[in-house]
mmCIF file of C-alpha atoms in Angstrom:
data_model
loop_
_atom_site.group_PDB
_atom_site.id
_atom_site.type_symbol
_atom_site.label_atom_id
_atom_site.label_comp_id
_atom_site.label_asym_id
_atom_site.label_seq_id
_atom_site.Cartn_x
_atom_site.Cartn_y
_atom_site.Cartn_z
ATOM 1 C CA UNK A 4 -63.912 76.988 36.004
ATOM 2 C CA UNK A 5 -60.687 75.941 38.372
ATOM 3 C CA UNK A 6 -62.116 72.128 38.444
ATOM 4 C CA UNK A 7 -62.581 72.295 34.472
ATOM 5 C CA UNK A 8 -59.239 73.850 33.756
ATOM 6 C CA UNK A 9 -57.401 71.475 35.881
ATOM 7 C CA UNK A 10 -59.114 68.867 34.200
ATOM 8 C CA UNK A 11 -58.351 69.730 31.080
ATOM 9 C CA UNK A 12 -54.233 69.988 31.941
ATOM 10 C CA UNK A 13 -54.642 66.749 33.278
ATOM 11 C CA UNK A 14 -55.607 65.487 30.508
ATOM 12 C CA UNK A 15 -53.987 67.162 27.927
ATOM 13 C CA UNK A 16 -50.789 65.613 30.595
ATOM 14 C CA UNK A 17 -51.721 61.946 30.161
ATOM 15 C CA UNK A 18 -52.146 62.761 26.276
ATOM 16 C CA UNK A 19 -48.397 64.458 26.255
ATOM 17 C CA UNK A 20 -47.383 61.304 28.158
ATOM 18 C CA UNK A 21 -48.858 59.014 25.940
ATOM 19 C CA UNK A 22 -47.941 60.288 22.810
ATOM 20 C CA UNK A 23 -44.257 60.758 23.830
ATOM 21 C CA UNK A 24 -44.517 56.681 25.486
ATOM 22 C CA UNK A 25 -45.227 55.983 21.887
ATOM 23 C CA UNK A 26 -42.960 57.650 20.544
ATOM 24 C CA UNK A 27 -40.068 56.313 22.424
ATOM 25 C CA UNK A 28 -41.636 52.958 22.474
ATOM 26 C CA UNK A 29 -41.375 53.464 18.667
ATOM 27 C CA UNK A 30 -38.420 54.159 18.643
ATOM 28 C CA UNK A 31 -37.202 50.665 20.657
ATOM 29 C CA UNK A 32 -35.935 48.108 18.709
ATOM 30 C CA UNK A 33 -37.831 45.140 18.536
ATOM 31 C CA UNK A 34 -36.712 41.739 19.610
ATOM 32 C CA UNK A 35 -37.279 39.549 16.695
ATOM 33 C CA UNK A 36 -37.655 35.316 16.829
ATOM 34 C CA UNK A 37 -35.168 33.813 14.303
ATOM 35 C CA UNK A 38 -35.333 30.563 15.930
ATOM 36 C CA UNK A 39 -35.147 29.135 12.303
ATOM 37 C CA UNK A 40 -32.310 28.337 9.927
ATOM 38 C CA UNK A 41 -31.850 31.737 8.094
ATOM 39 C CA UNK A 42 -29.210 33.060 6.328
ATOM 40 C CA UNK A 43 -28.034 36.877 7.479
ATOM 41 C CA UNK A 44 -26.851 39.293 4.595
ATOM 42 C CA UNK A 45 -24.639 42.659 5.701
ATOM 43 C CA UNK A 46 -25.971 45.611 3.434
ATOM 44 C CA UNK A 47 -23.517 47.856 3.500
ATOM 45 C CA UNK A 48 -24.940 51.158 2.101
ATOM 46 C CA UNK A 49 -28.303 50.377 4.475
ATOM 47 C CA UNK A 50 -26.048 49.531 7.411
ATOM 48 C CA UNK A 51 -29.236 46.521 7.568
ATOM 49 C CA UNK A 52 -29.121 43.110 7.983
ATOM 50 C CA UNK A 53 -31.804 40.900 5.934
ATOM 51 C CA UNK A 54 -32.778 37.911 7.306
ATOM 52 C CA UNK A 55 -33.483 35.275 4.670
ATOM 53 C CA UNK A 56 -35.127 32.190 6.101
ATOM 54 C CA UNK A 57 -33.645 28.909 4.579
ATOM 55 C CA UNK A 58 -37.302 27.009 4.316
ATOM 56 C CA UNK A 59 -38.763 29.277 1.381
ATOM 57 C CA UNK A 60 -35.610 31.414 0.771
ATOM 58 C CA UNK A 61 -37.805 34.529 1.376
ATOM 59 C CA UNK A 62 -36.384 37.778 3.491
ATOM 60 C CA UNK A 63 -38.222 37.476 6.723
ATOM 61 C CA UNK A 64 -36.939 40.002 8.820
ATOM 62 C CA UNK A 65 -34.745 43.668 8.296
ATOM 63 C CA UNK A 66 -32.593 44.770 10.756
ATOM 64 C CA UNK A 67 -31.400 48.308 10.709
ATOM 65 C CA UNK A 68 -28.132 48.456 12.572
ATOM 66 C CA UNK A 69 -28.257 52.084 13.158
ATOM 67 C CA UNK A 70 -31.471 52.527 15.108
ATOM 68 C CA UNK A 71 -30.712 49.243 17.021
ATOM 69 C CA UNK A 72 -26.864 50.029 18.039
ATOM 70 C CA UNK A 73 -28.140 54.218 18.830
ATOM 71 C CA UNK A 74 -24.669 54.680 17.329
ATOM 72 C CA UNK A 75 -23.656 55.923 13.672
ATOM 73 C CA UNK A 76 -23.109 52.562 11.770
ATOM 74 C CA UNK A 77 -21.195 53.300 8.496
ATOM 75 C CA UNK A 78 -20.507 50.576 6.087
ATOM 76 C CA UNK A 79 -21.083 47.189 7.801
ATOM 77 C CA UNK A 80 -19.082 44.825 6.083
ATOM 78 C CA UNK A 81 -18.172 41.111 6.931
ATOM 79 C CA UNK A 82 -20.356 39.039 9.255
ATOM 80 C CA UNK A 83 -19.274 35.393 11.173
ATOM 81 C CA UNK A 84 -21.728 33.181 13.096
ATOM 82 C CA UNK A 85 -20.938 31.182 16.650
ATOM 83 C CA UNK A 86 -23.082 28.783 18.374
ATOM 84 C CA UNK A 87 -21.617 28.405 21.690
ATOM 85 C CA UNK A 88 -23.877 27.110 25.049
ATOM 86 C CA UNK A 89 -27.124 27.255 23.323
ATOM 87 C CA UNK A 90 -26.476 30.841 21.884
ATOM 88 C CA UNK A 91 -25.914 31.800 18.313
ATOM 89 C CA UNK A 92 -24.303 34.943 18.187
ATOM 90 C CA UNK A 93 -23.142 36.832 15.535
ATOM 91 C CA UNK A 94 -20.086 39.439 14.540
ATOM 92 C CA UNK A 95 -19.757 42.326 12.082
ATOM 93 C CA UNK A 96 -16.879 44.557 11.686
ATOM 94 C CA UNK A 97 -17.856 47.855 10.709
ATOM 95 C CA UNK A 98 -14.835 49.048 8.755
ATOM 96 C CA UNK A 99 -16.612 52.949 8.238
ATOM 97 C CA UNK A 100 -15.638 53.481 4.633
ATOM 98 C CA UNK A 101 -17.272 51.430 1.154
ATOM 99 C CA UNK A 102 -15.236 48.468 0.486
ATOM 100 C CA UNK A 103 -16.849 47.383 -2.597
ATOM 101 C CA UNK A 104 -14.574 48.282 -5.561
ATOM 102 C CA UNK A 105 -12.014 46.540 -3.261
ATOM 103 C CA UNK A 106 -9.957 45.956 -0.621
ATOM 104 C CA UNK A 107 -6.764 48.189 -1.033
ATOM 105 C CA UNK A 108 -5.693 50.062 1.520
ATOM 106 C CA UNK A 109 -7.188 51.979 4.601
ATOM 107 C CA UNK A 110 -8.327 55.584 5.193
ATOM 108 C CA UNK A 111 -5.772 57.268 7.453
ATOM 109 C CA UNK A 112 -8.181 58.222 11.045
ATOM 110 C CA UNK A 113 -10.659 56.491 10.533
ATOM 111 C CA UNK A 114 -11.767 54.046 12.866
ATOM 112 C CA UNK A 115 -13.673 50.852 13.067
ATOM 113 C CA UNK A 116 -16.612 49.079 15.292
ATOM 114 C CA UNK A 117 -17.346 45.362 16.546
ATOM 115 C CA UNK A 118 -21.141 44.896 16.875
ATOM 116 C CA UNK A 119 -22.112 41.610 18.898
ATOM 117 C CA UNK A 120 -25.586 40.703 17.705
ATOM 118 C CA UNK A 121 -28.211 38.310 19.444
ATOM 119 C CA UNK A 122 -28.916 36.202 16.057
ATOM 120 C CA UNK A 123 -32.278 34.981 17.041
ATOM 121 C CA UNK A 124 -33.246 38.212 18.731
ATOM 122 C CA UNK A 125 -31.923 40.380 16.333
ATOM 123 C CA UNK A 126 -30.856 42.850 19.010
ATOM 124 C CA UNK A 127 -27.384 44.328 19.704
ATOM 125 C CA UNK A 128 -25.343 43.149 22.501
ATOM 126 C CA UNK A 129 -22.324 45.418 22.119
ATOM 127 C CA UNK A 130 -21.250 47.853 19.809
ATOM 128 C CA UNK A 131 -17.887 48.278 20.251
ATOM 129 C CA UNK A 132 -15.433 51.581 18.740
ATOM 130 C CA UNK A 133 -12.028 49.627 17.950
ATOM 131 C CA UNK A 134 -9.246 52.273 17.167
ATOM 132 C CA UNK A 135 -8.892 51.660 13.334
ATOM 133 C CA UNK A 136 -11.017 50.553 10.468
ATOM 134 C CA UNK A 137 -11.289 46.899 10.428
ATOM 135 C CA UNK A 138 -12.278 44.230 7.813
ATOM 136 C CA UNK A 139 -13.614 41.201 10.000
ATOM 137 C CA UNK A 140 -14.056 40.320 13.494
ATOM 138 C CA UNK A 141 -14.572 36.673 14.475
ATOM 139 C CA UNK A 142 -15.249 34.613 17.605
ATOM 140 C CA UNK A 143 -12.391 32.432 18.323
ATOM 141 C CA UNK A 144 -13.878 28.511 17.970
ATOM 142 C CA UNK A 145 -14.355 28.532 21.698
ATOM 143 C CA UNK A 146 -16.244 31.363 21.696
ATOM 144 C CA UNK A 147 -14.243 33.178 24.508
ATOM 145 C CA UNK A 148 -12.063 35.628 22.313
ATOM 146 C CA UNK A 149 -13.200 37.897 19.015
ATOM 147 C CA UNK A 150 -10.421 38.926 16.931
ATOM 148 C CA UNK A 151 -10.204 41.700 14.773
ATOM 149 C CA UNK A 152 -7.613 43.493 12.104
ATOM 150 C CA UNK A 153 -6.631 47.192 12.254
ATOM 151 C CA UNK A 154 -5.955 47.983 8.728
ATOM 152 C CA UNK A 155 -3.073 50.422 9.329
ATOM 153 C CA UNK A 156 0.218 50.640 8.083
ATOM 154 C CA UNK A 157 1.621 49.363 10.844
ATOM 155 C CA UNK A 158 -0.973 46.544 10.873
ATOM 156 C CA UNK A 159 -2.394 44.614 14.067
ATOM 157 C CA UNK A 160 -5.256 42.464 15.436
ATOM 158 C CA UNK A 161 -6.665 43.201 18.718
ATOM 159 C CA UNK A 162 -7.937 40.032 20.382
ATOM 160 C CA UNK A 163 -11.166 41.017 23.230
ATOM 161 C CA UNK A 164 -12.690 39.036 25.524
ATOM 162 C CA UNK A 165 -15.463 37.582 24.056
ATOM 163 C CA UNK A 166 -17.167 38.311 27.554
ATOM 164 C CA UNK A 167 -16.033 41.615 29.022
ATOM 165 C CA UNK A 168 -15.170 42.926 25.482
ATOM 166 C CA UNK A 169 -11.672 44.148 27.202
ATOM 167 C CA UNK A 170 -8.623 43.864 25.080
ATOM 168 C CA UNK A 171 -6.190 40.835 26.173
ATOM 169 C CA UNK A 172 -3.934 40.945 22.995
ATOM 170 C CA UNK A 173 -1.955 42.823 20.218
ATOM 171 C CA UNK A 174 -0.628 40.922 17.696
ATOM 172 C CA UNK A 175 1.954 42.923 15.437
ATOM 173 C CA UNK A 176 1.105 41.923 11.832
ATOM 174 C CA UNK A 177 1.869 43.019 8.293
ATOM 175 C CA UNK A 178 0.925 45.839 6.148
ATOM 176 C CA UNK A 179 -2.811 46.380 5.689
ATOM 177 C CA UNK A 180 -4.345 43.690 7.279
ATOM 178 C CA UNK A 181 -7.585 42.314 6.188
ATOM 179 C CA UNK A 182 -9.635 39.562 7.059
ATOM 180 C CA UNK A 183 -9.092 37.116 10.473
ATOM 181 C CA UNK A 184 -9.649 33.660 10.088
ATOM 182 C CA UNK A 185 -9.420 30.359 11.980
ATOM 183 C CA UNK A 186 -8.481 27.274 10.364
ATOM 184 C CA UNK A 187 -11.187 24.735 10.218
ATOM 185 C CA UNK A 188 -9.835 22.969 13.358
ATOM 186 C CA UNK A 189 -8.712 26.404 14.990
ATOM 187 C CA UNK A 190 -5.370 25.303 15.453
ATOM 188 C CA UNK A 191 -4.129 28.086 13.709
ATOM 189 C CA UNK A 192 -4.975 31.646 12.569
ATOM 190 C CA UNK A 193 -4.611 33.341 9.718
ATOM 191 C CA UNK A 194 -4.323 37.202 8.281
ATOM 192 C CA UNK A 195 -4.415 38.748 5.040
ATOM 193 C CA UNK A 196 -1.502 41.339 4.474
ATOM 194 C CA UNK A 197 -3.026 43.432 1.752
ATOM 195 C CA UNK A 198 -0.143 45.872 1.695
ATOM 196 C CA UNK A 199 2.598 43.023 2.330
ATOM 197 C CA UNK A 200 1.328 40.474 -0.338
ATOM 198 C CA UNK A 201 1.822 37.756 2.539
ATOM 199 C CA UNK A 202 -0.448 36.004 5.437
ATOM 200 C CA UNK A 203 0.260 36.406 8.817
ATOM 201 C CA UNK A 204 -0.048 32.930 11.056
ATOM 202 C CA UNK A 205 -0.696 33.137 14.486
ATOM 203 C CA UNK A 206 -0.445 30.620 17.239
ATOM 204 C CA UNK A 207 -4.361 31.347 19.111
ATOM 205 C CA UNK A 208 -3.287 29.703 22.237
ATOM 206 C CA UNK A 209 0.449 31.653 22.861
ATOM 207 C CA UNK A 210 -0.817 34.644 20.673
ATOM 208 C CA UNK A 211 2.654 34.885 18.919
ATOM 209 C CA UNK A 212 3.728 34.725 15.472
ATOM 210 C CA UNK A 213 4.599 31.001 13.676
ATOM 211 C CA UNK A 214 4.753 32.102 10.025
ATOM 212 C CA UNK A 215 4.912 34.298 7.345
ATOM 213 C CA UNK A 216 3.690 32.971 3.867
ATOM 214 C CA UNK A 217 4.525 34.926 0.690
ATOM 215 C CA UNK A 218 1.616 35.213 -1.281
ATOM 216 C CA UNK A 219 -0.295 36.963 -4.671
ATOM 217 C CA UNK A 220 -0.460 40.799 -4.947
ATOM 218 C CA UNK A 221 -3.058 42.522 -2.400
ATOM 219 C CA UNK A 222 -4.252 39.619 -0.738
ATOM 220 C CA UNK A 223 -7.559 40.286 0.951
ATOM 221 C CA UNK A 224 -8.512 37.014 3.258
ATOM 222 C CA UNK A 225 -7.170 33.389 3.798
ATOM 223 C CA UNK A 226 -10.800 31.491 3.351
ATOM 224 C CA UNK A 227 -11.787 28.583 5.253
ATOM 225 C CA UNK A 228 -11.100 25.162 3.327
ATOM 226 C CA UNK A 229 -12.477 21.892 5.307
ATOM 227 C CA UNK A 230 -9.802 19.998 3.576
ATOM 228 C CA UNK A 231 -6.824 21.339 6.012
ATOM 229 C CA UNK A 232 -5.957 24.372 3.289
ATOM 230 C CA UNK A 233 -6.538 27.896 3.467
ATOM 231 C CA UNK A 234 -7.344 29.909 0.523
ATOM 232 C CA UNK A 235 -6.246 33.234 -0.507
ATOM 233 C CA UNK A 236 -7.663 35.775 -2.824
ATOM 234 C CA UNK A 237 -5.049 38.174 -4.498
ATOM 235 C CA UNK A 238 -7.385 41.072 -5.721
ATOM 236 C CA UNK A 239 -4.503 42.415 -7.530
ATOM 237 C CA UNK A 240 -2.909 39.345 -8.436
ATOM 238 C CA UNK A 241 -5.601 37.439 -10.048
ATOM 239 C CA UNK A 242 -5.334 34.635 -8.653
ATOM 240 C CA UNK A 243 -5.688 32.241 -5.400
ATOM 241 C CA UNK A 244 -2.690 31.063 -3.588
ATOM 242 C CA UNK A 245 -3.987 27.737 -1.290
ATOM 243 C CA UNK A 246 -1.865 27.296 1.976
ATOM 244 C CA UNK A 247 -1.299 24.463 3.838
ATOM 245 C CA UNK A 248 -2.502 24.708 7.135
ATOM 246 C CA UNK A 249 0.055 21.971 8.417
ATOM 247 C CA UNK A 250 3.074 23.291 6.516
ATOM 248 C CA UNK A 251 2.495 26.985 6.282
ATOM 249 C CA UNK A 252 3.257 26.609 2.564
ATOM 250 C CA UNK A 253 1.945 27.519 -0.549
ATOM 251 C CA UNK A 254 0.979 23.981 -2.510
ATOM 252 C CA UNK A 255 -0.835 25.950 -5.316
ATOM 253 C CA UNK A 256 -1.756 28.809 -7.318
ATOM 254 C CA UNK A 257 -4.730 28.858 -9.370
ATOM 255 C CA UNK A 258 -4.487 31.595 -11.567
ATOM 256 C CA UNK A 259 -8.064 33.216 -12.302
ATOM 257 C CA UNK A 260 -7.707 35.846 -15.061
ATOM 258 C CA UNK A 261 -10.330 38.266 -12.964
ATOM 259 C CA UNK A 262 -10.287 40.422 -9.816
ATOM 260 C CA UNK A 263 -11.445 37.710 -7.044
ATOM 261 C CA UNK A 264 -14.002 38.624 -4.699
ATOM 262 C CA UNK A 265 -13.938 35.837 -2.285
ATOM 263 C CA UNK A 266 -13.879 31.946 -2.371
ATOM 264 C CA UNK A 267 -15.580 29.286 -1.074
ATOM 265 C CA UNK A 268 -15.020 26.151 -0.276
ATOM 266 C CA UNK A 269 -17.823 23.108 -0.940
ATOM 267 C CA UNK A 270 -16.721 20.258 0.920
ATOM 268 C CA UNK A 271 -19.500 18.362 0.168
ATOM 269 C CA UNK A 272 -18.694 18.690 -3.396
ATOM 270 C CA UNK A 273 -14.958 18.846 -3.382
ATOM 271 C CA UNK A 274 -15.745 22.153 -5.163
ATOM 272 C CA UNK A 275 -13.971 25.686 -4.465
ATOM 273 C CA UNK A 276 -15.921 28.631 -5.580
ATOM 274 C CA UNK A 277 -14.390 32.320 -6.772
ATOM 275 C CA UNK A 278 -16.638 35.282 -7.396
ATOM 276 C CA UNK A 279 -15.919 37.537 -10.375
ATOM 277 C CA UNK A 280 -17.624 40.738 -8.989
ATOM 278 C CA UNK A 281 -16.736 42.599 -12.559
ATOM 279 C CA UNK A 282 -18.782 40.352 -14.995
ATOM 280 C CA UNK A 283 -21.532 39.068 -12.257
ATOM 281 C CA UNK A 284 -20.109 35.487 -12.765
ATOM 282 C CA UNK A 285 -19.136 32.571 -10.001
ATOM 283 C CA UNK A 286 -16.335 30.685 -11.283
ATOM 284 C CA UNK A 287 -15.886 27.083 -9.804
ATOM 285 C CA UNK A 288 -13.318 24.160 -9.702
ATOM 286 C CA UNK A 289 -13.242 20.504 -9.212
ATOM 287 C CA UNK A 290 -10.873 18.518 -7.127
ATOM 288 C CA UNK A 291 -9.394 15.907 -9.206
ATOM 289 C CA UNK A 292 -8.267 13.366 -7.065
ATOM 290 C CA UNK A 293 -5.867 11.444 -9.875
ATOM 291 C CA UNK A 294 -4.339 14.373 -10.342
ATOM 292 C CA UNK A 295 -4.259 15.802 -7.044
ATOM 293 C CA UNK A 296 -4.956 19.246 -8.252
ATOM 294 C CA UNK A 297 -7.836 21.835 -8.432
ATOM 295 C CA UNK A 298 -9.377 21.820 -12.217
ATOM 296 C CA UNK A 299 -11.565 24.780 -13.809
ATOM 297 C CA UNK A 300 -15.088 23.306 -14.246
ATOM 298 C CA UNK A 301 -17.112 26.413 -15.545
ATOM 299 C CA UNK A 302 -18.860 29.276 -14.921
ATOM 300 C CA UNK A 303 -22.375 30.697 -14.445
ATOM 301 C CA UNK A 304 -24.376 33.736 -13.815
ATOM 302 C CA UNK A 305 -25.152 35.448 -10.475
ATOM 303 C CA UNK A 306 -25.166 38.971 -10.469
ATOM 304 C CA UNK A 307 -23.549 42.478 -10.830
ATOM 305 C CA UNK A 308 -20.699 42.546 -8.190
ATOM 306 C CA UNK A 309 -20.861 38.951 -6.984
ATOM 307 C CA UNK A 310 -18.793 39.043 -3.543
ATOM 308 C CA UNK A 311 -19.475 36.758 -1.100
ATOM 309 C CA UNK A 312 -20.755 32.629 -1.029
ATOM 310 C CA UNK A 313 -22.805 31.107 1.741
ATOM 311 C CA UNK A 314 -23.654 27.154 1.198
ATOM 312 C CA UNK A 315 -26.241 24.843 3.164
ATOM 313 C CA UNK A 316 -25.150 22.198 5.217
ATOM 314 C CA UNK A 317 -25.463 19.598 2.703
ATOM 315 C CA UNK A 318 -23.682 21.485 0.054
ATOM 316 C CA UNK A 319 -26.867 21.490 -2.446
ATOM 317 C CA UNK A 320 -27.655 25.440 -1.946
ATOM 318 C CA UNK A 321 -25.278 28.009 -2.610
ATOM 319 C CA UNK A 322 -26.062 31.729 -1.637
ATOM 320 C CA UNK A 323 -24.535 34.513 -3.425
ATOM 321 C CA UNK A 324 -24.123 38.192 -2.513
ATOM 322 C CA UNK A 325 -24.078 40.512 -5.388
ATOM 323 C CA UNK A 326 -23.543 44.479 -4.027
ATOM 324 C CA UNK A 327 -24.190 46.440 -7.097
ATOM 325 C CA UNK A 328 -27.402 44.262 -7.914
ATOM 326 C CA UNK A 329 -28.846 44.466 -4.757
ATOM 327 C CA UNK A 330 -29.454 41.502 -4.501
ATOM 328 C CA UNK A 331 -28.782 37.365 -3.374
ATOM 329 C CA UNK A 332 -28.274 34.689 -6.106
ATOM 330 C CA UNK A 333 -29.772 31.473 -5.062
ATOM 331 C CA UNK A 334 -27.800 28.744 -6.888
ATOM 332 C CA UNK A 335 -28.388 25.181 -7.250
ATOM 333 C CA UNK A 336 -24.853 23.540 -6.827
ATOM 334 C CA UNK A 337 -25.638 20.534 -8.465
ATOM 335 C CA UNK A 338 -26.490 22.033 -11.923
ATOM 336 C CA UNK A 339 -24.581 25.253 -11.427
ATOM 337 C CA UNK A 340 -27.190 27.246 -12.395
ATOM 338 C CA UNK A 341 -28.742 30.041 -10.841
ATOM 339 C CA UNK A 342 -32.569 29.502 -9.525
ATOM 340 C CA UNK A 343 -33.983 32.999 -8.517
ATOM 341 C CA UNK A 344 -32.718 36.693 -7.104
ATOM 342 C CA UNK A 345 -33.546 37.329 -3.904
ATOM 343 C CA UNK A 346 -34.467 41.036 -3.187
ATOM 344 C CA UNK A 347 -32.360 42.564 0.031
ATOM 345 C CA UNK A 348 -30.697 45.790 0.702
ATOM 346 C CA UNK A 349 -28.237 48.191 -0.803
ATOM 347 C CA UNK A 350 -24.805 46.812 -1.481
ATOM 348 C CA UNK A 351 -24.990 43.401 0.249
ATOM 349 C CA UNK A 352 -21.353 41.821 1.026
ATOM 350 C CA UNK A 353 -21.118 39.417 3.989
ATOM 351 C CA UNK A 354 -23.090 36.366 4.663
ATOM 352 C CA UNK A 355 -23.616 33.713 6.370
ATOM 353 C CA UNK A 356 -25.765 31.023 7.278
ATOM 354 C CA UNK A 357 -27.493 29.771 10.472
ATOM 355 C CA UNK A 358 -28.400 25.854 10.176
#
């Protein structure tokens, strides 16, 4: 009866084990294999990232933030790409708070996260507690810094080492600050004052200030242009302001007559984009070059709360968030006209693409 019983623990033991091997097994994220181009959505209200791959524009893969990062993600927002040694990593600010009915101001104590992410493993390499919300965080074009905004009052960016994640720099900015960006040649960067109505531009090599550019009211990010401008969305305002990246000067404002969500800039086309998150639209312009100056061309249909643009390398594909649709518009650029929805998660915002 001894022999029998002490069988019977011992195997009721390996069946405990087993069963709680799964379980944590289970519970393991799984490395994925994006070794394709693929285009990575942020869904905020999930706190997933879908994975659309760029051959058949289909979501391949879902990454849930929260069970991979074992932290509380709340509200992943914006989300940058960086190739650097063979690597493709990406960044996403996790600002803690719903940023889709706008930008405008932060929540006092509440404070942000910088998750690292293997973007063909799909697995987190650090998730990172910053001390307030932020908008963005983006690896510096040589891939050793990431740079961040605290959206306080008394506004900063934090710059970390991109391999120790230990803070080297903080910048004293304006009011509110948003967004982080690098110029297209990454001679310069620039930050969105949302409580300031002006754009912060920083020296990335000295850290220190060079300029302070007077913008549109509630300015939310200074968008990449491949044509040595910058431009700004002024939620408030209505309107973009385009900066000069040589000049640190305002050469035009194109006024909109709609809340902007973000812009875009097709240099392929010589086209620059503008979301209309209210009526679901994507506004675009043409650059004249007789007249030097940005002209309205049209609009089309994406969907309800249009927010943020992705193109393909060759400037034929345009990818369009749209947060309260829960979905992606996939656009042809050529014909402006909208080709399919693309399923994904709950409030979608940032994109971007891996080529």
């Amino acid at each position: 009866m001894l022999r029998q019983f002490n069988g019977a623990m011992l195997l009721l033991a390996i069946i405990s084990f087993s069963s709680c091997r799964k379980h944590v097994m289970d519970d393991m994220p799984m490395e994925k294999s994006i070794d394709y181009p693929a285009a990575y959505i942020v869904n905020g209200e999930d706190a997933t990232i879908s994975v659309i791959r760029l051959s058949d524009n289909a979501v391949s893969e879902t990454i849930d933030l929260m069970g991979s990062s074992g932290d509380m993600v709340m509200w992943p927002h914006h989300i940058y790409h960086l190739q650097s040694l063979g690597e493709h990593r990406l960044t996403i600010a996790v600002p803690g708070m719903d940023l889709s009915e706008g930008h405008a101001g932060g929540m006092a104590g509440m404070k942000g996260k910088v998750i690292v992410m293997d973007a063909v493993k799909g697995t987190i390499l650090k998730d990172l507690e910053v001390p307030v919300m932020n908008h963005n965080a983006v690896y510096s074009p040589d891939g050793k810094e990431i740079w961040t905004s605290q959206m306080a009052m008394e506004g900063k960016v934090l710059v970390l080492d991109a391999a120790t994640y230990a803070l080297k720099n903080t910048i004293q900015v304006g009011m509110e600050p948003a967004e982080v960006t690098f110029s297209s040649d990454g001679s310069k960067v620039f930050v969105a004052n949302s409580g300031d109505d002006n754009v912060t531009v920083i020296s990335p090599s000295s850290k220190s200030v060079i300029a302070t550019v007077p913008v549109g009211d509630n300015p939310v990010a200074a968008w990449i242009g491949y044509d040595g401008k910058m431009y700004v969305d002024n939620e408030e305002g209505k309107s973009v302001s385009v900066i000069d990246v040589a000049t640190n000067k305002v050469v035009q404002t194109i006024e909109l007559g709609f809340m902007p969500g973000s812009v875009s800039h097709n240099a392929p086309k010589k086209e620059l984009w503008v979301t209309d998150p209210e009526n679901g639209k994507v506004h675009y312009w043409k650059w004249d070059d007789t007249m030097k100056d940005w002209m309205h061309g049209g609009a089309f249909d994406a969907g309800a709360g249009a927010h943020a643009i992705g193109f393909s390398a060759d400037g034929n594909t345009a990818y369009v968030t749209n947060q309260m649709a829960s979905s992606v518009s996939l656009v042809n650029t050529a014909s402006h006209s909208k080709i399919k929805d693309i399923i994904v998660g709950k409030k979608p915002n940032g994109i971007v693409l891996k080529q």
